[in-house]
Amino acid sequence: MRALELFINHPRLQENGTVDLSLFCTIRQMMYERGLPRISELGRFLNHPRLQENGALNMPLVTAIADMMDRRGLPPMGQLDRLFNHPRLQENGTVNISIFTAIAGMMGGRGLPRTGQLEQLLNHPRLLENGALNLRLFRVISDLMPRRGLPQMVELEALLNHPRLQENGTLNLPVFSAIANMRNYHGLPRMSQLDRFLDYPCLQENGTFNLPILYAITGMMQGHGYPGLRELERLVNHPRLQENGALNMPLFIAIAGMMHQQGLPRMGELEPLLNHPRLQENGALNMPLFSAIAGMMHSQGLPQLRELEQLLNHPHLQENGTVNMPLFNTIAGIMHKQGLPQSRGLDQLLNHPQLQENGTLNLFLLCNMAVAMHGRGIPSSAEDLDTMIRQYL
């Protein structure tokens, strides 16, 4: 009990007369299943000069250390000093938190990095720009390697020097980032896998990459790995995605937006959507309507047909037997990236007394309000809707 009292009552764990729960949980993360920390070791750690900022603990830095030391106990002070004092981690006399957290992400649960390995990584010529670490590139690599440790130099060399990823003698960072993002959390790719993907016919144009197609595909596949060739070819060659013998890029990008980070769409779900009767106009897909739906469904996947039916057939959205596009676009703006609106919330919005004029909806008033509400969604409760309307009108 005395050890527990000493721990709980440690001066650095106090905040306004009570235990600082955030810091307590951070220490618990490191000491999980290892017993209470020794008070002398805890004091040295919490009073370390490089962890102080304006007289208080630098919690982002402490949290990053705790992520590396997850279930491993408190970090060895000598090793921590060497990490803090590494020349590449310095910025205006303090630790560069952006670089430090990127390293911590890779080392999650693995302890502090070995100095030799860290030296090789931070001083790699392809990671430097004007003598300093290219932080954007470094973070892309970090996102590939969470909790996997620092990358092996041989594998990293092969990736950074891949011929297809170079432009004018340097790494094409936008292309590299897009391709790397598909492998987020999965580690560095095998060169044979990468080569196969980069040689897919649908990605080629005049001896280089077709960048709009590449970025659309990599956006869908972010964190999912490389798509299979057969599956990808089936998508880009789908008859409804063709226009004048080529891929209809606005339509493809709209689909890719809905499927952002979701993987490629299933044909069994895509086909009914593209052939939905209410989405057709003069025998072709109504692109303004489809684009409005895609904006609401960004990163949400393809819409459920039953919910889409209810929305497209909503009585308030009809005009001369078709969808009232100005009103639909207004609703779509409010619901941007939020998914399709629920019928109850939509009814409450369109029937709200403050939006009515002479018994009909005042579209001008709704449009003005929608500008401020863009992407905020429609509240499901009447009380929240009242508050929102009072706020914006």
XYZ file of C-alpha atoms in Angstrom:
393
model
C 0.000 0.000 0.000
C 2.853 2.396 0.794
C 4.301 1.962 -2.700
C 0.890 2.699 -4.215
C 0.485 5.802 -2.032
C 3.921 7.088 -3.018
C 3.036 6.523 -6.671
C -0.407 8.167 -6.576
C 0.867 11.094 -4.501
C 3.937 11.760 -6.653
C 4.102 15.555 -7.108
C 4.376 15.334 -10.909
C 1.168 13.268 -11.051
C -0.912 15.953 -9.330
C -3.186 18.406 -11.104
C -5.413 20.769 -9.148
C -5.222 18.539 -6.071
C -6.118 15.300 -7.867
C -4.276 12.696 -9.908
C -3.621 13.744 -13.528
C -5.551 10.876 -15.099
C -4.082 11.365 -18.589
C -0.503 11.111 -17.289
C -1.443 8.256 -14.947
C -2.845 6.218 -17.878
C 0.267 6.996 -19.959
C 2.516 5.574 -17.230
C 0.152 2.632 -16.818
C 0.567 1.897 -20.529
C 4.320 1.472 -20.073
C 4.030 -0.459 -16.792
C 1.135 -2.733 -17.778
C 1.595 -6.159 -16.103
C 5.002 -5.041 -14.791
C 3.964 -3.756 -11.377
C 4.296 -0.248 -9.986
C 7.260 1.822 -11.184
C 10.104 2.535 -8.787
C 9.621 6.021 -7.430
C 13.258 6.983 -8.039
C 13.049 5.877 -11.712
C 9.675 7.597 -12.158
C 11.077 10.822 -10.711
C 14.054 10.766 -13.076
C 11.773 10.177 -16.034
C 9.138 12.807 -15.216
C 11.788 15.400 -14.281
C 13.908 14.825 -17.386
C 14.836 18.304 -18.671
C 13.946 17.483 -22.293
C 10.404 16.506 -21.248
C 9.674 19.907 -19.726
C 7.915 22.743 -21.528
C 7.123 26.021 -19.771
C 7.380 24.333 -16.377
C 5.032 21.458 -17.252
C 5.401 18.077 -18.901
C 5.402 18.003 -22.693
C 2.573 15.470 -22.962
C 2.820 14.786 -26.741
C 6.463 13.816 -26.158
C 5.622 11.694 -23.087
C 2.817 9.974 -25.008
C 5.152 9.181 -27.929
C 7.664 7.602 -25.517
C 4.869 5.608 -23.864
C 3.813 4.264 -27.269
C 7.327 2.970 -27.897
C 7.631 1.556 -24.364
C 4.150 -0.021 -24.353
C 4.259 -2.808 -21.672
C 8.072 -2.526 -21.499
C 8.458 -0.380 -18.406
C 10.021 3.057 -18.105
C 12.679 3.854 -20.734
C 16.395 3.529 -19.807
C 17.626 7.071 -19.143
C 20.903 6.690 -21.047
C 19.163 5.407 -24.143
C 16.511 8.127 -23.851
C 19.206 10.816 -23.593
C 20.887 9.574 -26.764
C 17.555 9.654 -28.589
C 16.664 13.140 -27.358
C 20.068 14.504 -28.293
C 20.257 13.059 -31.803
C 21.234 15.947 -34.125
C 18.444 15.212 -36.610
C 15.807 15.517 -33.865
C 16.754 19.022 -32.797
C 14.756 22.133 -33.676
C 15.485 25.482 -32.051
C 16.922 23.794 -28.959
C 13.990 21.414 -28.438
C 12.981 18.006 -29.766
C 11.292 18.110 -33.180
C 7.989 16.538 -32.167
C 6.927 15.754 -35.764
C 10.013 13.618 -36.413
C 9.894 12.125 -32.930
C 6.258 10.991 -33.222
C 6.939 9.517 -36.683
C 9.738 7.425 -35.161
C 7.522 6.499 -32.202
C 4.806 5.286 -34.584
C 7.213 2.826 -36.192
C 8.630 1.717 -32.831
C 5.261 1.261 -31.075
C 5.629 -1.492 -28.466
C 9.227 -2.214 -29.532
C 11.128 0.058 -27.174
C 13.434 2.927 -28.069
C 15.215 2.582 -31.447
C 18.829 1.476 -31.612
C 21.134 4.385 -32.285
C 22.914 2.708 -35.218
C 19.718 1.870 -37.074
C 18.265 5.301 -36.415
C 21.451 6.972 -37.702
C 21.240 5.055 -40.973
C 17.597 5.977 -41.453
C 17.778 9.663 -40.530
C 20.914 10.211 -42.615
C 19.775 8.273 -45.683
C 20.633 10.469 -48.703
C 17.242 9.936 -50.377
C 15.455 11.164 -47.230
C 17.348 14.449 -47.100
C 16.374 17.691 -48.802
C 18.673 20.718 -48.654
C 20.591 19.078 -45.812
C 17.515 18.465 -43.642
C 15.182 15.507 -43.262
C 12.320 15.550 -45.782
C 9.564 15.279 -43.173
C 6.768 14.638 -45.680
C 8.625 11.655 -47.140
C 9.656 10.449 -43.689
C 6.042 10.433 -42.516
C 4.962 8.447 -45.592
C 7.507 5.775 -44.662
C 6.435 5.934 -41.012
C 2.815 5.282 -42.046
C 3.960 2.122 -43.818
C 5.705 0.815 -40.705
C 3.511 1.384 -37.603
C 4.592 -0.942 -34.778
C 6.879 -2.755 -37.244
C 10.151 -1.130 -36.242
C 12.515 0.904 -38.394
C 12.644 -0.257 -42.034
C 15.481 -2.448 -43.250
C 17.893 -0.310 -45.264
C 18.195 -2.808 -48.144
C 14.423 -2.868 -48.652
C 14.128 0.894 -48.250
C 16.919 1.487 -50.775
C 15.170 -0.669 -53.356
C 11.887 1.191 -52.849
C 13.313 4.730 -52.934
C 15.415 3.950 -56.014
C 12.698 2.163 -58.003
C 13.058 3.406 -61.619
C 9.312 3.938 -62.151
C 9.122 6.213 -59.098
C 11.798 8.637 -60.286
C 11.273 11.937 -62.090
C 14.218 14.000 -63.349
C 16.604 12.070 -61.110
C 14.651 12.514 -57.885
C 11.840 10.643 -56.199
C 8.401 11.625 -57.498
C 6.925 12.282 -54.075
C 3.214 12.622 -55.034
C 3.304 9.307 -56.934
C 5.405 7.641 -54.229
C 3.026 8.811 -51.494
C -0.068 7.630 -53.361
C 1.403 4.186 -54.009
C 2.828 3.900 -50.499
C -0.530 4.785 -48.934
C -2.017 1.574 -50.310
C 0.448 -0.297 -48.082
C -0.238 1.736 -44.916
C 0.187 -0.494 -41.833
C 1.453 -3.348 -44.016
C 5.185 -2.552 -44.131
C 7.428 -1.962 -47.143
C 6.247 -3.712 -50.312
C 8.029 -6.602 -51.970
C 9.571 -5.399 -55.202
C 7.892 -8.180 -57.191
C 4.456 -7.049 -55.927
C 5.225 -3.409 -56.654
C 6.536 -4.164 -60.151
C 3.409 -6.110 -61.046
C 1.158 -3.268 -59.903
C 3.149 -0.530 -61.647
C 2.976 -2.481 -64.931
C -0.840 -2.869 -64.920
C -1.979 -1.822 -68.452
C -4.761 0.463 -67.184
C -2.195 2.630 -65.356
C -0.069 3.348 -68.427
C -0.252 6.359 -70.739
C 2.424 7.357 -73.281
C 5.210 5.533 -71.431
C 4.360 6.966 -68.014
C 1.518 6.782 -65.510
C -2.018 7.957 -66.174
C -2.059 10.047 -63.002
C -5.847 10.637 -62.649
C -6.478 6.877 -62.852
C -3.522 6.104 -60.575
C -4.638 8.566 -57.894
C -8.258 7.364 -58.065
C -7.186 3.736 -57.604
C -4.657 4.436 -54.851
C -7.283 6.506 -52.998
C -9.716 3.578 -52.989
C -7.015 1.108 -51.984
C -5.441 3.185 -49.207
C -4.503 0.759 -46.430
C -5.795 -2.234 -48.434
C -2.699 -3.221 -50.427
C -2.448 -3.584 -54.189
C -5.618 -4.534 -56.083
C -5.741 -7.678 -58.176
C -5.321 -7.102 -61.907
C -8.448 -9.034 -62.903
C -10.611 -7.178 -60.386
C -9.229 -3.796 -61.455
C -9.590 -4.500 -65.170
C -13.206 -5.537 -64.605
C -13.864 -2.159 -63.014
C -12.113 0.133 -65.510
C -13.562 -1.795 -68.464
C -17.124 -1.859 -67.152
C -19.475 -0.916 -70.033
C -21.278 1.760 -67.987
C -17.935 3.458 -67.248
C -17.045 3.893 -70.922
C -17.585 7.028 -72.986
C -16.487 7.296 -76.610
C -14.276 4.222 -76.234
C -12.408 5.528 -73.171
C -12.904 5.513 -69.412
C -15.389 8.153 -68.280
C -13.081 9.903 -65.814
C -15.671 12.129 -64.025
C -17.759 9.027 -63.326
C -14.738 6.937 -62.304
C -13.515 9.663 -59.938
C -17.005 10.000 -58.421
C -17.056 6.251 -57.712
C -13.493 6.415 -56.360
C -14.545 9.220 -54.004
C -17.294 7.079 -52.489
C -14.871 4.151 -52.179
C -12.011 6.205 -50.703
C -10.112 3.896 -48.312
C -12.822 1.243 -48.820
C -11.184 -0.890 -51.522
C -12.576 -1.500 -55.012
C -16.381 -1.634 -55.321
C -18.046 -5.003 -55.731
C -19.613 -5.464 -59.137
C -22.780 -6.852 -57.559
C -23.266 -3.530 -55.744
C -21.976 -1.195 -58.469
C -24.106 -2.570 -61.302
C -27.504 -1.988 -59.611
C -26.388 1.527 -58.678
C -25.313 2.492 -62.191
C -28.497 0.974 -63.652
C -30.888 2.486 -61.120
C -33.925 3.833 -63.056
C -34.036 7.159 -61.151
C -30.384 7.832 -62.051
C -30.984 7.568 -65.813
C -31.665 10.466 -68.147
C -32.173 9.999 -71.898
C -30.637 6.520 -71.734
C -27.467 7.643 -69.939
C -26.442 8.165 -66.328
C -27.542 11.507 -64.886
C -24.085 12.741 -63.857
C -25.150 15.844 -61.857
C -27.439 13.651 -59.743
C -24.852 10.872 -59.407
C -22.144 13.380 -58.446
C -24.369 14.868 -55.732
C -24.928 11.382 -54.293
C -21.196 10.645 -54.517
C -20.424 13.821 -52.554
C -22.646 12.696 -49.693
C -21.149 9.183 -49.789
C -17.486 10.255 -49.956
C -15.398 7.647 -48.073
C -18.630 5.876 -47.023
C -18.792 3.231 -49.755
C -21.619 2.782 -52.264
C -25.086 3.759 -50.980
C -27.591 1.123 -49.907
C -30.199 0.934 -52.668
C -33.120 0.908 -50.242
C -31.966 4.154 -48.594
C -31.237 5.676 -51.993
C -34.737 4.750 -53.206
C -36.294 6.477 -50.205
C -34.256 9.621 -50.825
C -34.856 9.837 -54.580
C -38.583 9.234 -54.106
C -39.018 11.644 -51.201
C -42.158 13.709 -51.928
C -40.487 17.037 -51.139
C -37.701 16.347 -53.650
C -39.986 15.799 -56.638
C -40.631 18.303 -59.406
C -42.578 17.404 -62.549
C -41.861 13.701 -62.033
C -38.082 14.112 -61.637
C -35.761 15.010 -58.811
C -35.650 18.731 -57.992
C -31.920 19.245 -58.585
C -31.442 22.676 -56.914
C -33.054 21.338 -53.740
C -31.239 17.989 -53.981
C -27.862 19.725 -54.405
C -28.602 21.905 -51.375
C -29.315 18.822 -49.243
C -26.234 17.099 -50.682
C -24.062 20.048 -49.627
C -25.282 19.825 -46.037
C -24.683 16.035 -46.086
C -21.265 16.202 -47.793
C -19.203 13.193 -46.577
C -21.953 12.340 -44.059
C -23.826 9.669 -46.010
C -27.444 9.822 -47.173
C -29.807 11.779 -44.900
C -32.217 9.875 -42.671
C -35.845 10.324 -43.719
C -36.899 11.630 -40.299
C -34.225 14.324 -40.169
C -34.880 15.326 -43.775
C -38.629 15.607 -43.138
C -38.034 17.769 -40.086
C -35.703 20.056 -42.033
C -37.890 20.491 -45.104
C -41.039 21.011 -42.997
C -39.464 23.327 -40.434
C -41.744 26.363 -39.858
C -38.893 28.872 -40.127
C -38.054 27.630 -43.640
C -41.610 27.979 -44.968
C -43.038 30.893 -46.918
C -46.684 31.008 -48.004
C -47.007 27.288 -47.306
C -43.999 26.177 -49.368
C -40.298 25.685 -48.715
C -38.216 28.855 -49.078
C -35.356 27.425 -51.140
C -33.401 30.701 -51.083
C -33.395 30.677 -47.271
C -32.404 26.999 -47.156
C -29.561 27.581 -49.634
C -28.171 30.442 -47.556
C -28.270 28.284 -44.454
C -26.751 25.324 -46.326
C -23.611 27.334 -47.159
C -22.810 27.650 -43.446
C -23.921 24.070 -42.759
C -21.823 22.486 -45.532
C -20.728 19.010 -44.465
C -22.276 19.268 -40.983
C -25.150 16.887 -41.626
C -28.831 17.127 -40.633
C -29.515 16.600 -36.903
C -31.799 13.673 -36.136
C -33.522 15.314 -33.152
C -35.980 18.183 -33.528
C -34.323 20.064 -30.655
C -30.879 19.938 -32.272
C -32.393 21.011 -35.598
C -34.112 23.992 -33.952
C -30.806 25.037 -32.373
C -28.969 24.713 -35.678
C -31.538 26.716 -37.635
C -31.539 29.491 -35.022
C -27.750 29.539 -35.230
C -27.571 29.937 -39.002
C -30.649 31.988 -39.839
